[in-house]
Short mmCIF file of C-alpha atoms (C1' of nucleotides) in Angstrom, two decimals:
data_model
loop_
_atom_site.label_atom_id
_atom_site.label_comp_id
_atom_site.label_asym_id
_atom_site.label_seq_id
_atom_site.Cartn_x
_atom_site.Cartn_y
_atom_site.Cartn_z
CA UNK A 1 -2.28 -114.10 5.86
CA UNK A 2 -4.67 -111.37 4.74
CA UNK A 3 -3.80 -108.35 2.61
CA UNK A 4 -5.11 -105.20 4.29
CA UNK A 5 -4.82 -101.48 3.71
CA UNK A 6 -3.94 -99.14 6.52
CA UNK A 7 -7.48 -97.76 6.32
CA UNK A 8 -8.97 -101.23 6.77
CA UNK A 9 -6.62 -101.98 9.64
CA UNK A 10 -7.67 -98.92 11.63
CA UNK A 11 -11.35 -99.07 10.65
CA UNK A 12 -11.76 -102.66 11.89
CA UNK A 13 -8.86 -102.83 14.29
CA UNK A 14 -10.70 -105.02 16.79
CA UNK A 15 -11.49 -107.59 14.11
CA UNK A 16 -7.86 -107.80 13.01
CA UNK A 17 -6.39 -108.19 16.53
CA UNK A 18 -4.39 -111.40 16.68
CA UNK A 19 -4.68 -111.96 12.93
CA UNK A 20 -1.77 -112.32 10.53
CA UNK A 21 -1.88 -109.59 7.89
CA UNK A 22 0.23 -108.15 5.10
CA UNK A 23 0.69 -104.37 4.63
CA UNK A 24 2.20 -102.82 1.51
CA UNK A 25 3.36 -99.24 1.39
CA UNK A 26 6.10 -96.68 1.69
CA UNK A 27 8.21 -95.80 4.71
CA UNK A 28 7.50 -92.39 6.17
CA UNK A 29 10.00 -92.53 9.04
CA UNK A 30 12.04 -95.11 10.90
CA UNK A 31 12.85 -94.84 14.57
CA UNK A 32 15.38 -97.22 16.08
CA UNK A 33 15.68 -98.62 19.52
CA UNK A 34 19.12 -100.08 20.06
CA UNK A 35 17.50 -102.42 22.53
CA UNK A 36 16.68 -104.26 19.37
CA UNK A 37 13.50 -102.80 17.92
CA UNK A 38 12.78 -100.48 15.00
CA UNK A 39 9.53 -98.61 14.41
CA UNK A 40 8.48 -97.99 10.82
CA UNK A 41 5.69 -95.59 9.95
CA UNK A 42 4.15 -97.18 6.88
CA UNK A 43 1.83 -95.23 4.57
CA UNK A 44 -0.18 -96.68 1.70
CA UNK A 45 -2.35 -93.65 0.99
CA UNK A 46 -5.60 -95.39 1.87
CA UNK A 47 -6.21 -92.92 4.69
CA UNK A 48 -4.46 -90.02 6.37
CA UNK A 49 -2.75 -92.02 9.10
CA UNK A 50 0.22 -94.29 8.64
CA UNK A 51 0.58 -97.61 10.43
CA UNK A 52 3.31 -98.43 12.91
CA UNK A 53 5.22 -101.56 12.01
CA UNK A 54 7.34 -102.91 14.87
CA UNK A 55 10.39 -104.86 13.73
CA UNK A 56 12.51 -106.77 16.26
CA UNK A 57 16.16 -107.60 15.60
CA UNK A 58 15.20 -111.24 15.42
CA UNK A 59 13.83 -110.58 11.93
CA UNK A 60 16.28 -112.00 9.40
CA UNK A 61 17.22 -108.82 7.51
CA UNK A 62 17.14 -106.51 10.55
CA UNK A 63 20.75 -105.35 10.49
CA UNK A 64 21.28 -105.68 6.74
CA UNK A 65 18.16 -103.91 5.53
CA UNK A 66 15.67 -102.70 8.17
CA UNK A 67 18.20 -100.39 9.78
CA UNK A 68 19.00 -98.90 6.38
CA UNK A 69 15.40 -97.96 5.55
CA UNK A 70 14.85 -94.28 4.79
CA UNK A 71 11.86 -92.18 3.79
CA UNK A 72 9.91 -93.57 0.78
CA UNK A 73 11.43 -97.03 0.62
CA UNK A 74 8.73 -99.43 -0.63
CA UNK A 75 8.15 -102.42 1.65
CA UNK A 76 5.83 -105.35 2.22
CA UNK A 77 5.40 -106.14 5.92
CA UNK A 78 3.84 -109.28 7.32
CA UNK A 79 3.02 -110.04 10.91
CA UNK A 80 0.48 -110.14 13.67
CA UNK A 81 -1.82 -107.25 14.56
CA UNK A 82 -1.35 -106.48 18.24
CA UNK A 83 -2.58 -103.81 20.65
CA UNK A 84 0.00 -101.02 20.70
CA UNK A 85 2.13 -100.60 23.82
CA UNK A 86 2.86 -97.02 22.83
CA UNK A 87 0.73 -93.95 22.45
CA UNK A 88 -0.46 -92.59 19.12
CA UNK A 89 -2.09 -95.68 17.64
CA UNK A 90 -4.56 -98.32 18.83
CA UNK A 91 -2.98 -101.24 17.02
CA UNK A 92 0.29 -101.95 15.26
CA UNK A 93 1.88 -104.66 13.20
CA UNK A 94 4.37 -106.90 15.01
CA UNK A 95 6.40 -107.84 11.95
CA UNK A 96 7.64 -111.36 11.33
CA UNK A 97 8.92 -110.49 7.85
CA UNK A 98 9.67 -107.24 6.03
CA UNK A 99 10.54 -107.36 2.37
CA UNK A 100 12.16 -104.28 0.84
CA UNK A 101 10.68 -103.96 -2.63
CA UNK A 102 12.25 -100.66 -3.65
CA UNK A 103 15.15 -98.76 -2.12
CA UNK A 104 15.69 -95.02 -2.22
CA UNK A 105 18.99 -94.40 -3.97
CA UNK A 106 20.97 -91.57 -2.45
CA UNK A 107 18.68 -90.86 0.55
CA UNK A 108 20.82 -87.80 1.24
CA UNK A 109 19.29 -85.93 -1.67
CA UNK A 110 15.80 -87.49 -1.70
CA UNK A 111 13.58 -84.42 -2.13
CA UNK A 112 10.79 -85.30 0.33
CA UNK A 113 11.73 -85.27 3.98
CA UNK A 114 9.62 -85.91 7.07
CA UNK A 115 9.28 -82.22 7.79
CA UNK A 116 7.26 -79.29 6.45
CA UNK A 117 8.18 -78.26 2.92
CA UNK A 118 6.98 -75.11 1.21
CA UNK A 119 4.25 -75.67 -1.37
CA UNK A 120 6.33 -73.69 -3.87
CA UNK A 121 9.14 -76.18 -3.49
CA UNK A 122 6.81 -79.17 -3.73
CA UNK A 123 5.47 -77.88 -7.06
CA UNK A 124 8.98 -78.37 -8.41
CA UNK A 125 8.84 -82.04 -7.40
CA UNK A 126 5.23 -82.63 -8.40
CA UNK A 127 5.96 -86.29 -9.15
CA UNK A 128 6.90 -86.89 -5.51
CA UNK A 129 4.58 -84.54 -3.66
CA UNK A 130 1.69 -87.08 -3.53
CA UNK A 131 3.80 -88.79 -0.84
CA UNK A 132 3.38 -85.90 1.58
CA UNK A 133 0.60 -85.58 4.14
CA UNK A 134 -0.95 -82.57 2.45
CA UNK A 135 -1.04 -83.92 -1.08
CA UNK A 136 -2.18 -87.36 -0.02
CA UNK A 137 -5.08 -85.66 1.71
CA UNK A 138 -5.75 -83.50 -1.35
CA UNK A 139 -5.90 -86.59 -3.53
CA UNK A 140 -8.46 -88.29 -1.32
CA UNK A 141 -10.54 -85.13 -0.87
CA UNK A 142 -10.55 -84.56 -4.60
CA UNK A 143 -11.74 -88.07 -5.25
CA UNK A 144 -14.42 -87.84 -2.58
CA UNK A 145 -15.79 -84.61 -4.06
CA UNK A 146 -15.72 -85.97 -7.61
CA UNK A 147 -17.67 -89.06 -6.61
CA UNK A 148 -20.14 -86.88 -4.72
CA UNK A 149 -20.77 -84.86 -7.89
CA UNK A 150 -21.64 -87.97 -9.86
CA UNK A 151 -23.76 -89.40 -7.06
CA UNK A 152 -25.68 -86.14 -6.67
CA UNK A 153 -26.61 -86.01 -10.34
CA UNK A 154 -27.24 -89.72 -10.68
CA UNK A 155 -29.60 -89.66 -7.69
CA UNK A 156 -31.58 -86.90 -9.42
CA UNK A 157 -31.86 -88.58 -12.82
CA UNK A 158 -29.18 -86.60 -14.65
CA UNK A 159 -27.14 -88.11 -17.49
CA UNK A 160 -23.42 -87.48 -17.61
CA UNK A 161 -22.66 -86.26 -21.14
CA UNK A 162 -19.10 -86.56 -22.38
CA UNK A 163 -18.78 -83.33 -24.30
CA UNK A 164 -15.77 -83.05 -26.58
CA UNK A 165 -12.33 -81.89 -25.52
CA UNK A 166 -11.49 -80.80 -29.06
CA UNK A 167 -13.90 -78.31 -30.51
CA UNK A 168 -14.40 -76.81 -33.93
CA UNK A 169 -16.11 -73.79 -32.42
CA UNK A 170 -13.84 -70.83 -32.11
CA UNK A 171 -16.83 -69.05 -30.68
CA UNK A 172 -17.42 -70.53 -27.25
CA UNK A 173 -16.85 -67.07 -25.97
CA UNK A 174 -15.21 -67.82 -22.66
CA UNK A 175 -11.70 -66.70 -23.35
CA UNK A 176 -8.47 -67.46 -25.18
CA UNK A 177 -8.23 -70.97 -26.61
CA UNK A 178 -5.40 -73.44 -27.19
CA UNK A 179 -5.02 -74.40 -30.82
CA UNK A 180 -5.09 -78.06 -31.85
CA UNK A 181 -3.14 -78.69 -35.03
CA UNK A 182 -0.96 -81.25 -36.75
CA UNK A 183 0.44 -78.75 -39.23
CA UNK A 184 4.22 -78.60 -39.50
CA UNK A 185 5.05 -75.42 -37.62
CA UNK A 186 8.22 -75.00 -39.61
CA UNK A 187 6.35 -75.23 -42.90
CA UNK A 188 2.82 -73.89 -42.58
CA UNK A 189 0.65 -74.18 -45.71
CA UNK A 190 -0.76 -70.86 -46.90
CA UNK A 191 -3.76 -69.88 -49.01
CA UNK A 192 -3.28 -67.66 -52.09
CA UNK A 193 -4.24 -64.75 -49.83
CA UNK A 194 -1.33 -65.56 -47.55
CA UNK A 195 -3.38 -66.84 -44.63
CA UNK A 196 -2.85 -70.18 -42.90
CA UNK A 197 -4.58 -72.89 -44.95
CA UNK A 198 -6.47 -74.80 -42.28
CA UNK A 199 -8.18 -76.94 -44.92
CA UNK A 200 -4.91 -78.92 -44.90
CA UNK A 201 -4.97 -79.31 -41.13
CA UNK A 202 -6.06 -82.52 -39.40
CA UNK A 203 -9.74 -81.64 -39.11
CA UNK A 204 -9.84 -79.62 -42.32
CA UNK A 205 -10.65 -76.55 -40.27
CA UNK A 206 -9.42 -74.69 -37.22
CA UNK A 207 -9.72 -76.66 -34.00
CA UNK A 208 -9.15 -75.80 -30.35
CA UNK A 209 -9.33 -77.25 -26.87
CA UNK A 210 -12.68 -76.59 -25.25
CA UNK A 211 -13.17 -73.66 -22.90
CA UNK A 212 -16.64 -74.89 -21.88
CA UNK A 213 -18.88 -77.83 -22.60
CA UNK A 214 -22.00 -75.73 -22.24
CA UNK A 215 -22.97 -75.16 -25.87
CA UNK A 216 -22.56 -78.86 -26.62
CA UNK A 217 -24.36 -80.05 -23.53
CA UNK A 218 -27.34 -77.81 -24.31
CA UNK A 219 -28.00 -80.01 -27.34
CA UNK A 220 -28.35 -83.08 -25.13
CA UNK A 221 -30.35 -81.15 -22.58
CA UNK A 222 -32.88 -80.53 -25.35
CA UNK A 223 -33.47 -84.29 -25.49
CA UNK A 224 -32.55 -85.88 -22.15
CA UNK A 225 -33.87 -82.99 -20.00
CA UNK A 226 -31.33 -83.23 -17.17
CA UNK A 227 -27.67 -83.52 -18.13
CA UNK A 228 -24.24 -82.48 -16.94
CA UNK A 229 -20.64 -82.46 -18.04
CA UNK A 230 -17.66 -83.03 -15.79
CA UNK A 231 -14.34 -82.88 -17.50
CA UNK A 232 -11.22 -80.90 -18.23
CA UNK A 233 -11.41 -77.37 -19.57
CA UNK A 234 -8.66 -75.25 -21.09
CA UNK A 235 -8.05 -71.53 -21.05
CA UNK A 236 -5.02 -70.00 -22.74
CA UNK A 237 -5.23 -66.77 -20.78
CA UNK A 238 -2.03 -65.42 -19.31
CA UNK A 239 -3.46 -65.54 -15.81
CA UNK A 240 -0.97 -65.63 -13.00
CA UNK A 241 -3.04 -65.89 -9.85
CA UNK A 242 -3.74 -68.36 -7.06
CA UNK A 243 -7.25 -68.91 -8.49
CA UNK A 244 -6.51 -69.74 -12.15
CA UNK A 245 -5.25 -72.77 -14.04
CA UNK A 246 -4.72 -73.22 -17.76
CA UNK A 247 -6.24 -76.70 -17.44
CA UNK A 248 -8.94 -77.25 -14.85
CA UNK A 249 -12.02 -79.38 -14.30
CA UNK A 250 -15.50 -78.00 -14.51
CA UNK A 251 -18.95 -79.31 -13.72
CA UNK A 252 -21.68 -77.95 -15.99
CA UNK A 253 -25.27 -79.12 -15.46
CA UNK A 254 -28.03 -78.07 -17.83
CA UNK A 255 -31.73 -78.47 -17.04
CA UNK A 256 -34.69 -78.19 -19.41
CA UNK A 257 -38.06 -76.63 -18.54
CA UNK A 258 -36.29 -74.60 -15.88
CA UNK A 259 -35.64 -71.00 -14.96
CA UNK A 260 -32.88 -69.16 -13.12
CA UNK A 261 -34.62 -69.88 -9.81
CA UNK A 262 -34.33 -73.64 -10.23
CA UNK A 263 -30.81 -73.20 -11.55
CA UNK A 264 -29.67 -71.35 -8.44
CA UNK A 265 -31.33 -73.93 -6.21
CA UNK A 266 -29.59 -76.74 -8.08
CA UNK A 267 -26.21 -75.08 -7.58
CA UNK A 268 -26.85 -74.59 -3.88
CA UNK A 269 -28.02 -78.19 -3.46
CA UNK A 270 -24.98 -79.51 -5.33
CA UNK A 271 -22.46 -77.59 -3.25
CA UNK A 272 -24.15 -78.67 -0.03
CA UNK A 273 -24.26 -82.31 -1.13
CA UNK A 274 -20.57 -82.28 -2.05
CA UNK A 275 -19.47 -80.76 1.23
CA UNK A 276 -21.73 -82.99 3.30
CA UNK A 277 -20.14 -86.01 1.64
CA UNK A 278 -16.71 -84.61 2.42
CA UNK A 279 -17.58 -84.03 6.08
CA UNK A 280 -18.96 -87.57 6.34
CA UNK A 281 -16.26 -89.45 4.48
CA UNK A 282 -12.98 -87.60 4.89
CA UNK A 283 -12.96 -86.50 8.50
CA UNK A 284 -9.35 -87.66 8.85
CA UNK A 285 -8.09 -85.45 6.03
CA UNK A 286 -10.26 -82.47 7.03
CA UNK A 287 -8.89 -82.70 10.55
CA UNK A 288 -5.40 -82.33 9.11
CA UNK A 289 -6.43 -79.31 7.04
CA UNK A 290 -8.00 -77.74 10.11
CA UNK A 291 -4.82 -78.34 12.15
CA UNK A 292 -2.16 -77.37 9.62
CA UNK A 293 -3.67 -75.40 6.75
CA UNK A 294 -6.78 -73.47 7.76
CA UNK A 295 -8.29 -73.55 11.26
CA UNK A 296 -11.70 -72.53 9.95
CA UNK A 297 -12.15 -75.09 7.21
CA UNK A 298 -14.38 -77.56 9.05
CA UNK A 299 -16.60 -74.96 10.73
CA UNK A 300 -16.87 -73.14 7.41
CA UNK A 301 -18.12 -76.28 5.70
CA UNK A 302 -20.54 -77.07 8.52
CA UNK A 303 -21.89 -73.55 8.35
CA UNK A 304 -22.30 -73.71 4.58
CA UNK A 305 -24.13 -77.00 4.70
CA UNK A 306 -26.66 -75.76 7.25
CA UNK A 307 -27.60 -72.23 6.24
CA UNK A 308 -29.41 -71.22 3.03
CA UNK A 309 -27.34 -69.19 0.58
CA UNK A 310 -28.17 -65.50 0.45
CA UNK A 311 -29.90 -64.48 -2.78
CA UNK A 312 -29.42 -60.94 -3.97
CA UNK A 313 -30.10 -59.09 -7.19
CA UNK A 314 -27.12 -57.41 -8.80
CA UNK A 315 -28.96 -54.11 -8.46
CA UNK A 316 -29.35 -54.63 -4.70
CA UNK A 317 -25.71 -55.67 -4.46
CA UNK A 318 -24.72 -52.35 -6.00
CA UNK A 319 -26.99 -50.57 -3.49
CA UNK A 320 -25.27 -52.39 -0.60
CA UNK A 321 -21.86 -51.39 -1.91
CA UNK A 322 -22.94 -47.78 -2.31
CA UNK A 323 -24.33 -47.81 1.22
CA UNK A 324 -21.00 -49.15 2.46
CA UNK A 325 -19.18 -46.33 0.70
CA UNK A 326 -21.58 -43.80 2.25
CA UNK A 327 -20.67 -45.23 5.66
CA UNK A 328 -17.00 -44.67 4.95
CA UNK A 329 -15.88 -48.02 3.52
CA UNK A 330 -13.05 -47.45 1.06
CA UNK A 331 -12.82 -49.36 -2.23
CA UNK A 332 -9.99 -48.97 -4.69
CA UNK A 333 -12.37 -49.12 -7.66
CA UNK A 334 -15.60 -47.13 -8.02
CA UNK A 335 -19.01 -48.77 -7.85
CA UNK A 336 -21.74 -48.01 -10.34
CA UNK A 337 -24.69 -49.84 -11.86
CA UNK A 338 -23.72 -51.39 -15.17
CA UNK A 339 -20.11 -52.26 -14.40
CA UNK A 340 -18.77 -55.63 -13.36
CA UNK A 341 -17.92 -56.10 -9.71
CA UNK A 342 -14.24 -56.03 -8.78
CA UNK A 343 -12.72 -58.70 -6.56
CA UNK A 344 -12.81 -56.32 -3.60
CA UNK A 345 -16.54 -55.71 -4.15
CA UNK A 346 -17.33 -59.42 -4.30
CA UNK A 347 -15.27 -59.98 -1.18
CA UNK A 348 -17.14 -57.26 0.68
CA UNK A 349 -20.53 -58.74 -0.16
CA UNK A 350 -19.73 -62.35 0.67
CA UNK A 351 -17.19 -61.92 3.47
CA UNK A 352 -18.26 -58.80 5.33
CA UNK A 353 -21.90 -58.11 4.52
CA UNK A 354 -23.23 -61.68 4.51
CA UNK A 355 -20.46 -63.93 5.82
CA UNK A 356 -21.72 -66.85 3.71
CA UNK A 357 -22.00 -67.69 0.02
CA UNK A 358 -24.06 -65.17 -1.92
CA UNK A 359 -26.00 -65.85 -5.11
CA UNK A 360 -25.91 -62.63 -7.09
CA UNK A 361 -28.56 -62.58 -9.82
CA UNK A 362 -29.82 -60.60 -12.82
CA UNK A 363 -26.77 -58.76 -14.09
CA UNK A 364 -26.72 -55.93 -16.65
CA UNK A 365 -26.80 -57.47 -20.14
CA UNK A 366 -23.74 -55.63 -21.37
CA UNK A 367 -21.34 -57.40 -19.03
CA UNK A 368 -22.63 -60.92 -19.70
CA UNK A 369 -22.54 -63.50 -22.50
CA UNK A 370 -24.80 -63.47 -25.57
CA UNK A 371 -26.65 -66.67 -24.67
CA UNK A 372 -28.06 -65.42 -21.37
CA UNK A 373 -31.80 -64.84 -21.31
CA UNK A 374 -33.01 -61.24 -21.55
CA UNK A 375 -35.20 -60.18 -18.66
CA UNK A 376 -38.45 -58.26 -19.21
CA UNK A 377 -36.82 -55.00 -18.11
CA UNK A 378 -34.68 -55.12 -21.27
CA UNK A 379 -31.63 -54.11 -19.22
CA UNK A 380 -30.66 -57.22 -17.31
CA UNK A 381 -30.17 -60.90 -18.11
CA UNK A 382 -31.03 -63.97 -16.05
CA UNK A 383 -27.47 -64.64 -14.92
CA UNK A 384 -26.20 -65.71 -11.54
CA UNK A 385 -22.82 -65.95 -9.86
CA UNK A 386 -22.22 -67.66 -6.56
CA UNK A 387 -19.60 -65.81 -4.57
CA UNK A 388 -17.87 -67.64 -1.74
CA UNK A 389 -15.81 -66.14 1.08
CA UNK A 390 -12.11 -66.48 0.40
CA UNK A 391 -12.21 -67.35 -3.30
CA UNK A 392 -14.82 -65.16 -4.94
CA UNK A 393 -16.69 -66.58 -7.89
CA UNK A 394 -17.15 -70.33 -7.54
CA UNK A 395 -20.20 -70.76 -9.80
CA UNK A 396 -21.28 -68.84 -12.87
CA UNK A 397 -24.57 -69.65 -14.57
CA UNK A 398 -27.67 -68.41 -16.28
CA UNK A 399 -31.02 -69.15 -17.81
CA UNK A 400 -30.35 -69.47 -21.55
CA UNK A 401 -32.07 -67.40 -24.20
CA UNK A 402 -34.53 -69.87 -25.75
CA UNK A 403 -36.26 -67.36 -28.11
CA UNK A 404 -34.58 -67.35 -31.50
CA UNK A 405 -35.39 -63.73 -32.31
CA UNK A 406 -33.98 -62.54 -28.99
CA UNK A 407 -30.88 -64.74 -29.36
CA UNK A 408 -30.22 -63.42 -32.86
CA UNK A 409 -30.60 -59.87 -31.60
CA UNK A 410 -27.96 -60.49 -28.96
CA UNK A 411 -25.61 -62.21 -31.43
CA UNK A 412 -25.90 -59.19 -33.70
CA UNK A 413 -25.45 -56.68 -30.89
CA UNK A 414 -22.23 -58.38 -29.87
CA UNK A 415 -21.07 -58.43 -33.50
CA UNK A 416 -20.87 -62.22 -33.59
CA UNK A 417 -21.52 -64.34 -36.68
CA UNK A 418 -24.94 -66.07 -36.76
CA UNK A 419 -23.63 -68.73 -39.14
CA UNK A 420 -20.99 -69.83 -36.68
CA UNK A 421 -23.78 -70.72 -34.26
CA UNK A 422 -26.02 -72.49 -36.78
CA UNK A 423 -26.52 -75.68 -34.78
CA UNK A 424 -26.90 -73.76 -31.52
CA UNK A 425 -29.59 -71.64 -33.18
CA UNK A 426 -31.29 -74.81 -34.50
CA UNK A 427 -32.09 -75.76 -30.91
CA UNK A 428 -34.28 -72.63 -30.79
CA UNK A 429 -35.97 -73.56 -34.07
CA UNK A 430 -36.92 -77.13 -33.24
CA UNK A 431 -38.88 -77.55 -30.00
CA UNK A 432 -37.18 -74.84 -28.01
CA UNK A 433 -37.71 -74.78 -24.27
CA UNK A 434 -36.67 -72.60 -21.35
CA UNK A 435 -33.52 -74.05 -19.83
CA UNK A 436 -30.71 -73.09 -17.53
CA UNK A 437 -27.34 -74.24 -16.30
CA UNK A 438 -24.13 -73.24 -14.60
CA UNK A 439 -20.43 -73.97 -14.37
CA UNK A 440 -18.78 -74.97 -11.11
CA UNK A 441 -15.01 -74.78 -10.96
CA UNK A 442 -14.00 -78.08 -9.38
CA UNK A 443 -10.62 -76.89 -8.12
CA UNK A 444 -12.15 -73.75 -6.66
CA UNK A 445 -14.54 -75.95 -4.70
CA UNK A 446 -11.56 -77.89 -3.36
CA UNK A 447 -9.78 -74.68 -2.44
CA UNK A 448 -12.88 -73.59 -0.57
CA UNK A 449 -13.22 -76.92 1.24
CA UNK A 450 -9.60 -77.31 2.32
CA UNK A 451 -8.41 -73.76 2.83
CA UNK A 452 -5.44 -74.40 0.53
CA UNK A 453 -4.13 -71.01 -0.51
CA UNK A 454 -3.20 -71.80 -4.12
CA UNK A 455 -5.28 -73.61 -6.74
CA UNK A 456 -2.08 -75.11 -8.16
CA UNK A 457 -1.91 -77.28 -5.06
CA UNK A 458 -5.33 -78.92 -5.37
CA UNK A 459 -4.81 -80.49 -8.80
CA UNK A 460 -2.36 -83.38 -9.35
CA UNK A 461 -0.44 -81.63 -12.11
CA UNK A 462 -0.96 -77.89 -12.42
CA UNK A 463 -0.76 -76.28 -15.85
CA UNK A 464 -0.15 -72.55 -15.73
CA UNK A 465 1.58 -70.08 -18.04
CA UNK A 466 5.25 -71.11 -18.43
CA UNK A 467 4.69 -74.26 -16.41
CA UNK A 468 4.08 -77.72 -17.89
CA UNK A 469 7.04 -79.74 -16.64
CA UNK A 470 5.25 -82.88 -15.48
"C1'" U B 1 0.06 -58.36 -19.41
"C1'" C B 2 0.84 -54.63 -15.17
"C1'" C B 3 2.47 -53.60 -9.91
"C1'" C B 4 5.13 -55.49 -5.56
"C1'" U B 5 8.45 -59.02 -3.60
"C1'" C B 6 11.94 -63.03 -3.13
"C1'" G B 7 16.29 -66.23 -5.02
"C1'" U B 8 22.37 -68.53 0.40
"C1'" A B 9 23.84 -76.55 1.85
"C1'" G B 10 19.21 -81.99 -0.23
"C1'" C B 11 15.08 -78.91 2.63
"C1'" U B 12 13.67 -74.50 6.08
"C1'" C B 13 16.19 -70.25 7.09
"C1'" A B 14 20.29 -66.75 9.37
"C1'" A B 15 24.65 -63.69 8.15
"C1'" U B 16 24.71 -55.90 11.69
"C1'" U B 17 27.33 -49.86 8.64
"C1'" G B 18 30.16 -53.89 2.35
"C1'" G B 19 35.30 -57.13 5.85
"C1'" U B 20 37.21 -65.30 6.32
"C1'" A B 21 29.61 -68.51 4.70
"C1'" G B 22 26.28 -70.36 9.78
"C1'" A B 23 22.17 -73.14 12.35
"C1'" G B 24 18.17 -76.65 12.48
"C1'" C B 25 16.20 -80.66 9.82
"C1'" G B 26 17.70 -84.52 6.39
"C1'" G B 27 22.21 -88.03 5.31
"C1'" G B 28 26.68 -91.13 7.33
"C1'" C B 29 29.06 -93.01 11.91
"C1'" G B 30 28.65 -93.78 17.28
"C1'" G B 31 25.63 -93.59 21.95
"C1'" C B 32 20.81 -94.00 24.43
"C1'" U B 33 15.65 -95.17 24.67
"C1'" G B 34 8.61 -99.33 23.28
"C1'" U B 35 9.86 -95.18 19.95
"C1'" U B 36 5.93 -91.13 18.01
"C1'" A B 37 8.54 -84.61 13.47
"C1'" A B 38 12.42 -89.35 19.19
"C1'" C B 39 16.92 -87.68 21.83
"C1'" C B 40 22.72 -86.80 22.54
"C1'" G B 41 27.79 -86.51 20.17
"C1'" C B 42 30.93 -86.44 15.79
"C1'" C B 43 31.47 -86.09 10.32
"C1'" A B 44 30.38 -84.87 5.27
"C1'" G B 45 27.81 -81.24 2.44
"C1'" G B 46 27.89 -74.28 -0.69
"C1'" U B 47 29.81 -71.59 -8.49
"C1'" C B 48 25.52 -67.18 -2.19
"C1'" A B 49 20.09 -67.93 -9.44
"C1'" C B 50 22.92 -66.01 -13.87
"C1'" U B 51 25.69 -61.97 -16.54
"C1'" G B 52 28.07 -57.47 -16.13
"C1'" G B 53 29.44 -53.11 -13.11
"C1'" U B 54 31.10 -50.00 -8.54
"C1'" U B 55 34.96 -51.06 -4.66
"C1'" C B 56 41.26 -52.49 -1.66
"C1'" A B 57 37.11 -55.85 -0.58
"C1'" A B 58 30.24 -57.79 -2.76
"C1'" G B 59 25.80 -62.95 -0.21
"C1'" U B 60 25.23 -57.59 0.96
"C1'" C B 61 25.42 -51.80 -3.46
"C1'" C B 62 23.95 -50.80 -9.01
"C1'" A B 63 22.09 -52.57 -14.03
"C1'" G B 64 20.18 -56.43 -16.92
"C1'" U B 65 18.43 -61.58 -17.56
"C1'" C B 66 16.03 -65.98 -15.76
"C1'" G B 67 12.99 -68.32 -12.13
"C1'" G B 68 9.45 -68.54 -7.71
"C1'" G B 69 5.62 -66.10 -4.91
"C1'" G B 70 1.76 -62.27 -3.76
"C1'" G B 71 -1.76 -58.62 -5.74
"C1'" A B 72 -4.63 -56.74 -10.22
"C1'" G B 73 -7.11 -57.84 -14.86
"C1'" C B 74 -9.56 -62.08 -17.42
"C1'" C B 75 -12.70 -65.92 -15.41
"C1'" A B 76 -14.43 -71.15 -13.02
#
RNA sequence: UCCCUCGUAGCUCAAUUGGUAGAGCGGGCGGCUGUUAACCGCCAGGUCACUGGUUCAAGUCCAGUCGGGGGAGCCA
């Protein structure tokens, strides 16, 4: 008797023919034949497909238990692997014994049924949705992409740096932060001036959840040369869209002795590596997404992997948009050099003009962060965004300002406090070096790969404003 | 936060100008079949999101509240 997963059974079906094996999993459906046979679709999550377990009425608990099995009952099935007499599967398990490990109480109201459910509904039963086809596939795709990220960087000599989740910087500059505190909310200590006395808080100062590991990872970049972070990130913005989460995962590489050109190439190489791995390893799940979620998803990935990304200066992007307007294309918002692109503008460039991902580079300094490197024209900074059809911005990055005088100038211009950045500024005082990096939204990459419409459905437990039930 | 939209059985949805609340799936029982989202018959299952109002009469009209979704902004 050998323990096998469904994935192993189908991958090496010829080798298992005639062998006695044990499968463990959950019932998807049960079909009865009153001639004395029941068919159980058994899923263990190891691959997209479920296995067919054939149970004859000669099995001891056939009438007492097998015929009472409903969706999601947990069972252990033992028997011989035989060639299937039916269509739909190459092999099946001819059961000699089926042990019911866990029943479903009140099958009448069990929330997951063998039929399509709306994703909105499934979010309300997030603890049970992994048992559906779609979310099982999401789980495996997510894992595959995460492993590909680590393999990509490891192959290229990067070190994975575990940047902190809790940060004492209230100056990371990427948006609203969640406060971390152990103060008694009903009895908050105050200073003589009437302000909250954070010196009595856990860390003796204000603390928040990180909105980016970039500033921290730059310190390790200035010693290990090639580094990256891959971890959770938190934004307390009141964003209610299909592209935003309050807690999401981000990949942030940082490379020393590098410019924006190498940075953009790294981002392109990473995305292509991730999606190649997905095409190679999760064909079963992608096939499902192509059939049920988004017809284009496989061809879109194949196209992305093959063709070079389009590179375009911000200034040229504006020119393209103005040309489109001249030809009669209507945008809701006006286009002019110096303003940030609206969603509709990004969509036009990547979806209509190019039809592939676009790397937009060298943005006006006034719409970008203080740490981005000033270009020689004095008007633009060495920033880049990668815009992807269907989701918009998937990567945001830049070459960092490595010259202390220029960095200080930008900190002052943006009315930030130099002292708050003392250790970040130290990096420019002690062996500074040109360096660059970017942030890749992990869930946005999954959305792109699968064609799932809402980012809340590509993370196991979505955190969004007014939503933290599970 | 702003704009739009939706809320009816366990789930997916229907219910005409305001006039007794319906189907499919799922569940139970029975039938049939090496079945494939199986099929056929019967049965059970509803505070029509909540609160108030208009009306002889409200799932339907009005107001408010709560919740879901889409779009925008912010960004990844």
